[in-house]
Short mmCIF file of C-alpha atoms in Angstrom, two decimals:
data_model
loop_
_atom_site.label_atom_id
_atom_site.label_comp_id
_atom_site.label_asym_id
_atom_site.label_seq_id
_atom_site.Cartn_x
_atom_site.Cartn_y
_atom_site.Cartn_z
CA MET A 1 20.57 -41.14 -8.26
CA MET A 2 23.43 -40.38 -10.71
CA THR A 3 23.12 -38.03 -13.71
CA VAL A 4 24.51 -39.69 -16.87
CA ALA A 5 27.71 -37.32 -18.17
CA ARG A 6 25.75 -36.45 -21.42
CA GLU A 7 22.98 -34.64 -19.58
CA PHE A 8 25.69 -32.29 -18.17
CA THR A 9 26.37 -31.26 -21.84
CA TYR A 10 22.47 -30.55 -22.26
CA TRP A 11 22.73 -28.65 -19.08
CA ARG A 12 25.48 -26.43 -20.49
CA PHE A 13 23.66 -25.85 -23.81
CA CYS A 14 20.75 -24.67 -21.91
CA ALA A 15 22.50 -22.50 -19.83
CA TRP A 16 24.13 -20.75 -23.05
CA MET A 17 20.63 -20.03 -24.11
CA GLY A 18 20.47 -17.17 -21.57
CA PRO A 19 23.19 -15.07 -23.24
CA ALA A 20 21.87 -16.08 -26.57
CA PHE A 21 18.47 -14.86 -25.52
CA MET A 22 20.23 -11.61 -24.51
CA ALA A 23 22.22 -11.30 -27.73
CA VAL A 24 19.06 -11.75 -30.27
CA PHE A 25 17.06 -9.63 -27.69
CA ILE A 26 19.40 -6.64 -28.14
CA VAL A 27 20.14 -6.84 -31.93
CA PHE A 28 16.82 -7.89 -33.19
CA TRP A 29 14.59 -6.63 -30.81
CA GLY A 30 16.50 -3.64 -29.52
CA ILE A 31 18.01 -2.32 -32.45
CA MET A 32 15.94 -3.42 -35.35
CA GLY A 33 12.85 -2.84 -33.48
CA HIS A 34 13.69 0.63 -32.27
CA ASN A 35 13.42 -0.34 -28.74
CA ILE A 36 16.60 1.01 -27.32
CA PRO A 37 15.20 3.18 -26.09
CA PRO A 38 11.67 3.01 -27.11
CA TRP A 39 9.77 5.92 -28.92
CA ASN A 40 8.96 8.46 -26.54
CA PRO A 41 4.82 8.04 -25.86
CA ASP A 42 4.57 11.87 -26.24
CA LEU A 43 5.24 11.66 -29.80
CA PRO A 44 2.51 12.27 -32.02
CA ASP A 45 1.25 8.90 -33.79
CA SER A 46 2.50 10.10 -37.31
CA ILE A 47 6.08 9.59 -36.07
CA ILE A 48 5.17 5.92 -35.02
CA ALA A 49 3.32 5.23 -38.29
CA GLY A 50 6.05 6.68 -40.31
CA TRP A 51 8.41 4.62 -38.81
CA PHE A 52 6.51 1.35 -39.33
CA ARG A 53 5.80 2.07 -42.84
CA SER A 54 9.68 3.17 -43.92
CA GLN A 55 11.19 0.30 -41.91
CA ALA A 56 8.67 -2.35 -42.17
CA SER A 57 11.22 -4.90 -43.81
CA ILE A 58 13.63 -4.36 -41.02
CA ILE A 59 11.17 -4.61 -38.41
CA ARG A 60 9.42 -7.87 -39.58
CA THR A 61 13.25 -9.40 -39.94
CA GLY A 62 13.91 -8.21 -36.38
CA MET A 63 10.47 -9.42 -34.76
CA VAL A 64 10.72 -12.72 -36.52
CA VAL A 65 13.97 -13.53 -35.24
CA ALA A 66 13.02 -12.31 -31.74
CA MET A 67 9.98 -14.33 -31.66
CA THR A 68 11.73 -17.54 -32.89
CA CYS A 69 14.56 -16.99 -30.09
CA ALA A 70 12.03 -15.90 -27.14
CA VAL A 71 11.75 -19.82 -26.13
CA PHE A 72 15.53 -19.44 -25.23
CA TYR A 73 14.58 -17.73 -21.79
CA ALA A 74 12.51 -20.70 -20.77
CA VAL A 75 15.27 -23.11 -21.72
CA TRP A 76 17.54 -21.18 -19.68
CA GLY A 77 15.41 -21.24 -16.67
CA LEU A 78 15.29 -24.98 -16.97
CA ALA A 79 19.19 -25.04 -16.70
CA ILE A 80 19.09 -22.82 -13.59
CA GLY A 81 16.43 -25.26 -12.29
CA ARG A 82 18.91 -28.05 -12.57
CA VAL A 83 21.61 -26.36 -10.74
CA MET A 84 18.96 -25.48 -8.09
CA SER A 85 18.02 -29.01 -7.76
CA ARG A 86 21.30 -29.46 -5.98
CA ILE A 87 21.16 -26.78 -3.62
CA VAL A 88 17.42 -27.25 -2.17
CA PRO A 89 15.56 -30.71 -2.53
CA ARG A 90 14.73 -31.92 -5.72
CA ASP A 91 11.01 -31.56 -5.54
CA SER A 92 11.06 -28.09 -3.91
CA ILE A 93 8.66 -25.75 -4.86
CA LEU A 94 11.18 -23.23 -5.42
CA ILE A 95 12.63 -24.72 -8.42
CA ASP A 96 9.03 -25.11 -9.88
CA LEU A 97 8.53 -21.38 -9.23
CA GLN A 98 11.87 -20.32 -10.76
CA VAL A 99 11.00 -22.46 -14.00
CA TRP A 100 7.80 -21.30 -14.17
CA GLY A 101 8.92 -17.74 -13.62
CA ALA A 102 11.20 -18.17 -16.65
CA GLY A 103 8.68 -20.05 -18.71
CA LEU A 104 6.19 -17.31 -18.29
CA THR A 105 8.41 -14.54 -19.16
CA VAL A 106 8.44 -15.90 -22.67
CA VAL A 107 4.67 -14.73 -22.84
CA PRO A 108 5.11 -11.22 -22.91
CA VAL A 109 8.17 -11.19 -25.09
CA LEU A 110 6.41 -13.49 -27.80
CA VAL A 111 3.23 -11.53 -27.57
CA SER A 112 4.69 -8.17 -27.79
CA THR A 113 6.98 -8.69 -30.53
CA SER A 114 3.83 -10.24 -32.54
CA PHE A 115 2.60 -6.59 -32.14
CA TRP A 116 5.22 -5.06 -33.53
CA LEU A 117 5.34 -7.49 -36.32
CA ALA A 118 1.47 -6.81 -36.83
CA GLY A 119 2.29 -3.18 -37.04
CA ALA A 120 4.88 -3.95 -39.82
CA TYR A 121 3.10 -6.27 -41.88
CA ARG A 122 0.62 -3.99 -43.65
CA PRO A 123 1.35 -0.46 -42.15
CA GLU A 124 0.10 1.06 -45.28
CA ALA A 125 -3.35 -0.04 -44.82
CA LEU A 126 -3.72 1.02 -41.03
CA PRO A 127 -4.34 4.34 -39.60
CA ASP A 128 -1.56 6.30 -37.96
CA SER A 129 -3.66 5.66 -34.34
CA ILE A 130 -3.67 2.17 -34.71
CA LEU A 131 -0.03 1.93 -35.41
CA GLN A 132 0.68 3.81 -32.37
CA LEU A 133 -1.83 1.54 -30.27
CA LEU A 134 0.42 -1.58 -31.35
CA TYR A 135 3.38 -0.03 -30.37
CA ASP A 136 1.95 1.22 -27.00
CA TRP A 137 0.18 -2.13 -26.40
CA ALA A 138 3.57 -4.06 -26.96
CA TRP A 139 5.33 -1.83 -24.67
CA LEU A 140 2.62 -2.02 -21.76
CA LEU A 141 2.67 -5.76 -22.12
CA ILE A 142 6.56 -6.09 -21.73
CA ASP A 143 6.65 -3.65 -18.86
CA LEU A 144 3.61 -4.89 -17.03
CA ALA A 145 4.37 -8.53 -17.15
CA TYR A 146 7.47 -7.75 -14.95
CA SER A 147 6.03 -10.02 -12.09
CA VAL A 148 6.44 -13.29 -14.00
CA THR A 149 10.25 -12.46 -14.02
CA SER A 150 10.42 -11.02 -10.50
CA LEU A 151 8.76 -14.69 -9.44
CA GLN A 152 11.96 -16.23 -11.32
CA LEU A 153 14.47 -13.83 -9.32
CA PHE A 154 12.79 -14.20 -5.94
CA ALA A 155 12.48 -17.98 -6.23
CA LEU A 156 15.99 -18.23 -7.18
CA GLY A 157 17.37 -15.96 -4.76
CA VAL A 158 15.58 -17.53 -1.71
CA ALA A 159 16.60 -20.91 -2.89
CA CYS A 160 20.42 -19.91 -3.27
CA LEU A 161 20.29 -18.33 0.11
CA HIS A 162 19.71 -21.84 1.54
CA ASP A 163 22.91 -23.16 0.15
CA GLN A 164 24.73 -24.74 3.02
CA ARG A 165 28.04 -25.26 1.21
CA SER A 166 31.17 -23.37 2.39
CA LYS A 167 31.39 -22.17 -1.10
CA PRO A 168 27.92 -21.83 -2.52
CA LEU A 169 26.99 -23.01 -5.84
CA ILE A 170 25.57 -19.47 -6.60
CA PRO A 171 27.01 -16.74 -4.55
CA LYS A 172 24.88 -15.15 -1.86
CA TRP A 173 25.50 -11.75 -3.10
CA LEU A 174 24.06 -12.47 -6.60
CA ALA A 175 20.92 -14.12 -4.87
CA TRP A 176 20.43 -10.87 -2.92
CA TYR A 177 21.16 -8.69 -6.07
CA GLY A 178 18.51 -10.90 -8.17
CA ILE A 179 15.88 -10.41 -5.37
CA TRP A 180 16.68 -6.56 -5.26
CA VAL A 181 16.24 -6.55 -8.94
CA GLY A 182 12.87 -8.42 -8.59
CA PHE A 183 11.75 -5.77 -6.37
CA MET A 184 13.03 -2.79 -8.47
CA PHE A 185 11.00 -3.90 -11.23
CA ILE A 186 7.70 -3.06 -9.23
CA ALA A 187 8.50 0.76 -10.28
CA GLU A 188 7.07 -0.44 -13.82
CA CYS A 189 3.60 0.09 -12.26
CA LEU A 190 4.12 3.55 -12.85
CA MET A 191 4.90 3.42 -16.52
CA PRO A 192 1.24 3.66 -17.62
CA PHE A 193 0.76 6.94 -15.58
CA PHE A 194 3.46 8.96 -17.55
CA LYS A 195 4.16 9.92 -21.02
CA LEU A 196 7.00 12.03 -19.97
CA GLY A 197 10.10 11.86 -17.33
CA ALA A 198 11.59 9.21 -15.61
CA PHE A 199 8.80 6.94 -15.40
CA ALA A 200 7.63 6.75 -18.81
CA ARG A 201 8.58 3.91 -20.79
CA ASP A 202 11.75 5.34 -22.32
CA GLY A 203 12.31 6.92 -18.98
CA ILE A 204 15.71 6.89 -17.23
CA LEU A 205 14.28 4.64 -14.41
CA ASN A 206 11.51 2.65 -16.07
CA PHE A 207 13.73 1.87 -19.33
CA TRP A 208 17.36 2.42 -18.57
CA ILE A 209 17.79 1.39 -15.18
CA GLU A 210 15.45 -1.40 -15.04
CA PHE A 211 16.74 -2.92 -18.22
CA LEU A 212 20.64 -2.37 -17.29
CA ILE A 213 19.95 -4.02 -13.94
CA TRP A 214 18.26 -7.06 -15.45
CA PHE A 215 21.19 -7.18 -18.33
CA PHE A 216 23.92 -7.42 -15.57
CA TRP A 217 22.10 -10.00 -13.99
CA CYS A 218 21.50 -12.43 -16.83
CA PRO A 219 25.24 -13.11 -18.03
CA THR A 220 26.51 -12.83 -14.45
CA LEU A 221 24.07 -15.62 -13.42
CA THR A 222 24.98 -17.66 -16.45
CA LEU A 223 28.57 -17.55 -15.58
CA TYR A 224 27.94 -18.95 -12.29
CA VAL A 225 25.44 -21.67 -13.53
CA LEU A 226 28.09 -22.81 -15.75
CA LYS A 227 30.64 -23.06 -12.91
CA ALA A 228 28.14 -24.80 -10.91
CA ILE A 229 27.38 -27.32 -13.56
CA ASN A 230 30.99 -28.22 -13.65
CA ARG A 231 31.29 -28.58 -10.05
CA ILE A 232 28.14 -30.71 -9.72
CA GLU A 233 29.57 -33.00 -12.65
CA ARG A 234 32.93 -33.26 -10.76
CA GLU A 235 30.78 -34.41 -7.70
CA GLU A 236 28.60 -36.79 -9.29
CA VAL A 237 30.23 -38.35 -12.03
CA LYS A 238 33.14 -40.40 -10.65
CA MET B 1 35.23 -3.27 27.09
CA LYS B 2 31.93 -1.52 26.77
CA THR B 3 29.32 -2.41 29.51
CA ALA B 4 25.82 -3.18 28.65
CA SER B 5 24.44 -0.08 30.28
CA SER B 6 27.07 2.23 28.60
CA MET B 7 26.21 0.72 25.47
CA ARG B 8 22.60 1.72 26.09
CA SER B 9 23.43 5.02 27.09
CA HIS B 10 25.57 5.69 24.03
CA ALA B 11 22.60 4.67 21.67
CA THR B 12 20.36 6.84 23.81
CA LEU B 13 22.88 9.84 23.59
CA VAL B 14 22.91 9.49 19.55
CA TRP B 15 19.21 9.41 19.68
CA LEU B 16 19.01 12.79 21.69
CA VAL B 17 21.54 14.26 19.25
CA LEU B 18 19.39 13.09 16.32
CA VAL B 19 16.09 14.55 17.70
CA PHE B 20 17.58 17.74 18.53
CA ALA B 21 19.35 18.07 14.99
CA THR B 22 16.24 17.44 13.39
CA SER B 23 14.01 19.82 15.23
CA LEU B 24 16.65 22.42 14.72
CA SER B 25 16.57 21.98 11.12
CA TRP B 26 13.10 21.99 10.92
CA TRP B 27 12.79 25.27 12.99
CA LEU B 28 15.56 27.11 10.97
CA VAL B 29 13.53 26.41 7.81
CA GLU B 30 10.14 26.96 9.24
CA HIS B 31 10.39 29.87 11.52
CA HIS B 32 12.33 32.09 9.04
CA ALA B 33 14.86 32.85 12.00
CA VAL B 34 17.90 33.05 9.36
CA PRO B 35 17.65 33.84 5.70
CA ALA B 36 16.30 30.83 3.50
CA ARG B 37 19.56 29.97 1.87
CA VAL B 38 21.20 29.67 5.17
CA ALA B 39 18.27 27.79 6.68
CA THR B 40 18.06 25.18 3.57
CA THR B 41 21.99 24.80 3.34
CA ALA B 42 22.17 24.15 7.26
CA ALA B 43 19.15 21.73 7.04
CA LEU B 44 20.84 19.55 4.27
CA ALA B 45 24.02 19.62 6.03
CA ILE B 46 22.51 18.52 9.20
CA ALA B 47 20.51 15.88 7.38
CA ALA B 48 23.81 14.55 6.03
CA PHE B 49 25.23 14.50 9.54
CA LYS B 50 22.11 12.57 10.85
CA ALA B 51 22.41 10.12 8.29
CA ARG B 52 26.10 9.60 9.26
CA LEU B 53 25.09 8.93 13.01
CA VAL B 54 22.70 6.53 11.84
CA PHE B 55 25.09 4.62 9.59
CA LEU B 56 28.26 4.88 12.00
CA HIS B 57 26.34 4.10 15.20
CA PHE B 58 23.03 2.46 14.72
CA MET B 59 24.26 0.46 11.79
CA GLU B 60 27.50 0.19 13.30
CA LEU B 61 29.75 1.00 10.27
CA ARG B 62 32.16 2.49 12.90
CA THR B 63 33.39 -0.91 13.52
CA ALA B 64 33.06 -2.44 10.13
CA PRO B 65 35.46 -2.96 7.62
CA LEU B 66 36.61 0.31 6.16
CA VAL B 67 35.49 -0.38 2.78
CA TRP B 68 31.84 -0.39 3.81
CA ARG B 69 32.33 2.82 5.77
CA ALA B 70 33.64 4.55 2.95
CA LEU B 71 30.95 3.54 0.46
CA PHE B 72 28.35 5.13 2.95
CA GLU B 73 30.45 8.15 3.88
CA ALA B 74 30.66 8.94 0.11
CA TRP B 75 27.10 8.10 -0.22
CA ALA B 76 26.13 10.97 2.31
CA LEU B 77 28.58 13.24 0.80
CA LEU B 78 27.11 12.39 -2.77
CA CYS B 79 23.58 13.09 -1.55
CA ALA B 80 24.16 16.09 0.33
CA GLY B 81 26.64 17.71 -2.14
CA ALA B 82 24.46 17.11 -5.16
CA ILE B 83 21.24 18.11 -3.48
CA LEU B 84 23.07 21.47 -2.29
CA ALA B 85 24.54 22.18 -5.52
CA GLY B 86 21.23 22.06 -7.20
CA TYR B 87 19.79 24.00 -4.43
CA TRP B 88 22.38 26.87 -4.96
CA LEU B 89 22.26 26.35 -8.62
CA ALA B 90 18.48 27.00 -8.70
CA LEU B 91 18.59 30.40 -6.36
CA PRO B 92 17.89 33.55 -8.28
CA MET C 1 30.92 -26.99 13.96
CA PRO C 2 29.11 -25.98 10.79
CA GLN C 3 28.32 -22.07 10.78
CA ALA C 4 24.83 -20.95 10.51
CA ALA C 5 24.02 -19.96 6.98
CA GLY C 6 24.70 -16.24 6.63
CA ASP C 7 26.74 -16.06 9.94
CA MET C 8 30.03 -14.14 8.84
CA ARG C 9 31.25 -13.22 12.24
CA ALA C 10 33.91 -15.33 13.44
CA GLY C 11 35.04 -15.60 16.82
CA VAL C 12 31.43 -15.19 18.30
CA VAL C 13 30.98 -17.36 21.59
CA PRO C 14 27.06 -18.05 21.49
CA SER C 15 26.79 -18.82 25.12
CA ALA C 16 28.74 -15.93 26.76
CA PRO C 17 26.75 -12.89 27.22
CA PRO C 18 27.12 -10.15 26.31
CA ALA C 19 27.97 -11.29 22.66
CA HIS C 20 30.54 -8.75 21.21
CA ARG C 21 30.99 -8.89 17.34
CA ALA C 22 34.57 -9.66 16.07
CA PRO C 23 36.67 -6.66 15.40
CA ALA C 24 36.05 -4.98 12.02
CA ALA C 25 32.82 -7.23 11.23
CA LEU C 26 29.56 -5.84 9.66
CA ALA C 27 26.63 -6.36 11.84
CA GLY C 28 24.19 -8.92 10.18
CA ASP C 29 24.55 -10.72 7.10
CA HIS C 30 26.76 -9.54 4.42
CA GLY C 31 23.82 -10.34 1.74
CA VAL C 32 21.56 -8.10 3.31
CA TRP C 33 24.16 -5.29 3.31
CA LEU C 34 24.52 -5.63 -0.38
CA PHE C 35 20.65 -5.22 -0.67
CA ILE C 36 20.76 -2.12 1.72
CA THR C 37 23.75 -0.70 -0.25
CA ALA C 38 21.87 -1.25 -3.53
CA ASP C 39 18.93 0.52 -2.17
CA VAL C 40 20.41 3.69 -0.74
CA PHE C 41 22.30 4.04 -3.92
CA ALA C 42 18.98 3.73 -6.00
CA PHE C 43 17.64 6.47 -3.41
CA ALA C 44 20.71 8.66 -4.10
CA PHE C 45 19.54 8.31 -7.71
CA PHE C 46 16.23 9.59 -7.05
CA PHE C 47 17.44 12.41 -4.86
CA LEU C 48 19.54 13.39 -8.01
CA LEU C 49 16.35 13.11 -10.23
CA PHE C 50 14.55 15.36 -8.06
CA THR C 51 17.31 17.73 -7.57
CA TRP C 52 17.57 17.91 -11.44
CA GLY C 53 13.84 18.59 -11.77
CA ARG C 54 14.09 21.36 -9.27
CA VAL C 55 16.88 23.09 -10.70
CA GLY C 56 14.90 22.88 -14.00
CA ASN C 57 11.62 24.47 -12.40
CA PRO C 58 12.44 26.02 -9.14
CA ALA C 59 9.16 28.26 -8.89
CA VAL C 60 6.95 25.15 -9.36
CA TYR C 61 8.67 23.19 -6.89
CA GLU C 62 8.79 25.93 -4.24
CA GLN C 63 5.12 26.68 -4.71
CA SER C 64 4.16 22.73 -4.47
CA ARG C 65 6.46 22.71 -1.40
CA HIS C 66 4.18 25.14 0.15
CA SER C 67 1.43 22.29 0.10
CA LEU C 68 3.13 20.03 2.14
CA ASP C 69 3.10 20.21 5.75
CA ALA C 70 6.58 20.30 7.27
CA GLY C 71 5.16 19.69 10.75
CA ILE C 72 4.11 16.14 9.62
CA GLY C 73 7.51 15.85 7.86
CA LEU C 74 8.96 16.43 10.91
CA LEU C 75 6.83 13.86 13.04
CA ASN C 76 7.65 11.38 10.51
CA THR C 77 11.15 11.88 11.06
CA LEU C 78 11.12 11.84 14.90
CA VAL C 79 8.81 8.72 14.73
CA LEU C 80 11.48 6.73 12.66
CA LEU C 81 14.25 7.84 14.79
CA THR C 82 12.76 6.80 18.26
CA SER C 83 11.57 3.57 16.24
CA SER C 84 15.41 3.01 15.40
CA TRP C 85 16.41 3.92 19.14
CA PHE C 86 14.40 0.89 20.04
CA MET C 87 15.72 -1.23 17.58
CA VAL C 88 19.44 -0.68 18.56
CA LEU C 89 18.33 -1.34 22.04
CA ALA C 90 16.59 -4.48 20.92
CA VAL C 91 19.77 -5.75 19.40
CA GLU C 92 21.67 -5.05 22.21
CA ALA C 93 19.31 -6.81 24.56
CA ALA C 94 19.66 -9.71 22.14
CA ARG C 95 23.29 -10.06 22.33
CA GLU C 96 22.88 -10.00 26.04
CA GLY C 97 20.62 -12.79 25.79
CA SER C 98 17.84 -10.97 27.42
CA ARG C 99 14.51 -12.39 25.99
CA PRO C 100 12.17 -10.13 27.83
CA ARG C 101 14.13 -6.78 26.83
CA THR C 102 14.62 -7.74 23.40
CA VAL C 103 10.96 -8.52 23.00
CA ARG C 104 9.95 -5.33 24.56
CA ASN C 105 12.31 -3.35 22.46
CA LEU C 106 11.24 -5.02 19.19
CA SER C 107 7.64 -4.16 20.24
CA LEU C 108 8.22 -0.63 21.07
CA ALA C 109 9.87 -0.19 17.67
CA MET C 110 7.09 -1.73 15.98
CA SER C 111 4.48 0.31 17.75
CA VAL C 112 6.39 3.54 17.52
CA GLY C 113 7.11 2.83 13.76
CA SER C 114 3.25 2.37 13.03
CA GLY C 115 2.88 5.67 13.92
CA PHE C 116 4.47 6.65 10.47
CA ALA C 117 2.05 4.70 8.86
CA VAL C 118 -0.79 6.34 10.32
CA SER C 119 0.85 9.72 9.50
CA LYS C 120 1.36 8.72 5.81
CA VAL C 121 -2.08 7.69 5.25
CA VAL C 122 -3.36 10.90 6.81
CA GLU C 123 -0.82 12.92 4.60
CA TYR C 124 -1.63 11.13 1.36
CA THR C 125 -5.47 11.11 2.03
CA GLY C 126 -5.41 14.74 2.53
CA LYS C 127 -3.50 15.62 -0.56
CA ILE C 128 -5.77 13.36 -2.55
CA GLN C 129 -8.96 15.15 -1.06
CA ALA C 130 -7.39 18.26 -2.03
CA GLY C 131 -7.12 17.17 -5.54
CA ILE C 132 -3.36 16.56 -5.61
CA THR C 133 -1.86 13.41 -6.96
CA MET C 134 1.21 12.39 -8.61
CA LEU C 135 -0.20 13.74 -11.93
CA THR C 136 -0.49 17.18 -10.64
CA ASN C 137 3.01 18.31 -11.36
CA GLU C 138 6.35 17.04 -11.42
CA PHE C 139 7.19 18.04 -7.69
CA PHE C 140 4.21 15.97 -6.94
CA MET C 141 5.06 12.99 -9.36
CA TYR C 142 8.36 12.83 -7.15
CA TYR C 143 6.80 13.41 -4.10
CA PHE C 144 4.31 10.60 -4.29
CA VAL C 145 6.48 8.09 -6.06
CA PHE C 146 9.45 8.53 -3.56
CA THR C 147 7.86 8.68 -0.48
CA GLY C 148 5.46 5.84 -2.15
CA ILE C 149 8.38 3.63 -2.45
CA HIS C 150 10.12 4.60 0.70
CA PHE C 151 6.63 3.73 2.38
CA ILE C 152 6.76 0.48 0.63
CA HIS C 153 10.15 -0.28 2.11
CA PHE C 154 8.61 0.98 5.53
CA LEU C 155 5.84 -1.79 5.21
CA ILE C 156 8.41 -4.42 4.43
CA GLY C 157 10.49 -3.44 7.34
CA MET C 158 7.37 -3.76 9.62
CA VAL C 159 6.88 -7.39 8.28
CA VAL C 160 10.79 -8.14 9.11
CA LEU C 161 10.46 -6.41 12.58
CA ALA C 162 7.22 -8.86 13.25
CA VAL C 163 9.16 -11.77 12.08
CA CYS C 164 12.05 -10.88 14.57
CA LEU C 165 9.86 -10.32 17.45
CA HIS C 166 7.89 -13.77 16.84
CA LYS C 167 11.51 -15.28 16.82
CA ALA C 168 12.47 -13.52 20.02
CA ARG C 169 9.50 -14.95 21.63
CA THR C 170 9.81 -18.49 20.47
CA GLN C 171 13.18 -19.21 19.70
CA ALA C 172 16.73 -19.24 21.33
CA LEU C 173 18.78 -16.03 21.25
CA ASP C 174 21.60 -17.80 19.88
CA ALA C 175 24.22 -16.78 17.30
CA ARG C 176 21.74 -17.46 14.27
CA TYR C 177 19.22 -15.24 15.94
CA ARG C 178 21.58 -12.39 16.36
CA VAL C 179 22.67 -12.34 12.74
CA TRP C 180 18.87 -12.27 11.92
CA ILE C 181 18.18 -9.42 14.24
CA GLU C 182 21.35 -7.34 13.43
CA SER C 183 20.39 -7.67 9.55
CA SER C 184 16.82 -6.83 10.46
CA GLY C 185 17.99 -3.72 12.48
CA CYS C 186 20.34 -2.52 9.77
CA TYR C 187 17.59 -2.60 7.15
CA TRP C 188 15.22 -0.68 9.63
CA HIS C 189 17.92 2.02 10.27
CA MET C 190 18.35 2.32 6.37
CA VAL C 191 14.46 2.77 6.41
CA ASP C 192 14.98 5.65 8.84
CA MET C 193 18.31 7.14 7.11
CA LEU C 194 16.56 7.33 3.69
CA TRP C 195 13.51 9.40 5.31
CA ILE C 196 16.26 11.51 6.89
CA ILE C 197 17.28 12.80 3.57
CA LEU C 198 13.80 12.86 2.05
CA PHE C 199 12.49 15.19 4.62
CA PRO C 200 14.67 18.08 4.02
CA LEU C 201 14.82 17.25 0.21
CA LEU C 202 10.99 17.27 -0.24
CA TYR C 203 9.93 19.61 2.88
CA LEU C 204 12.73 22.00 3.57
CA GLN C 205 14.22 23.54 0.64
CA ARG C 206 13.04 26.92 0.73
#
């Protein structure tokens, strides 16, 4: 069954949604949402409340764009799934697992950004403790939803390890790296127990390292996905 | 070319050295035979030495491309060095 | 002849025992080595974190260390070293094409290794019953988290060994299997090696 040439253009567009997601995430969620790094959990609620009240417009703007673009991650996952269909059989459950993993990753992003948005909507009417709760809740969700992304990483990794080509579509080292990242995310389980130190939500492990190792994976994988699409197109469109 | 049994006795020898080194480091620290700082320093140095035995002989980095061996040698040095530096820094 | 996925060793003749690796080759699959390397450097970072914490609060760390039983730590180390030894013997047996010896050594590696699990459970239970948890202080936070993460690595390793054992019993000890058992061996030695550093880091810094 041959894929029409136009399809590959769509595939490429979807693959670019990965870096697009990242860029939006960094600017609108990260910088405007004061999430790089997040507020230290040990701070008094007055600090968080003060931030919501004084920065409400910026937070609203940031979250509106972040929420709109959250779906990009799912779109990206579908492009990856298409490349996977040329590595493993087209009805392989691994493709579904990866696509679902990417799709479900949209959920914590969408929902948690809505909490920050809610805090910025009428902060002057809410007590400090409620504003702190909204901020805390958003982070608990984003961090502890890690396993939906780990699912994506594991499924993709396992599939790519099956590539029998002499030059695999996705390099094996990247597959292994993704599997390693998927395991590393498990450390987020410690996050709810600590308000200070390496395992807190702003800690060197549970924020900086966890996010950085994922931030390396996303554009690197996109690069290889785009290269793979080119190769597949050359192979299939004659 | 190594015979099968000489390979086995090589692994066994390495294991014996590891067991001895481990016991020595534990004994030095736990039995107050030498001053604490000497014992601890020795234990950490011995640990790096043991790690090297494992990655060189058990993980066979001795016969692997140099870059991998260099990476792990650097790792052992980094770990032992940093831990020791911190230990000495923290001494009263 | 198509190479088995992940078989990066050129020049291996599958049917001639004992099989030796080509010169200057990694034992096992390169991808597994990437995983191993990433993991050991992650743990190096954990060691640095602990060291940083200890420099900031040596008295608390030393006082907390007294609650640890270095004897159990020693036992854990010896158990993992011995398990690793059997693993090396298993890999050698596989290279020589000897199924009974491969199976025996893998079984020994697993049964000795399981002693680590028993010891850990005893140790953790003792601590928790004494009211010591990862929330007690910074030392115990690192103690439980780092030995806990190590323990998860150990458990995964035991599963990997079990798979190796099953394959040794039921499949040909061909080049493909040799890559498998070598890779598994390297992962298992990594588990051993990490504990070699964890033991003095946590138990022996007086």
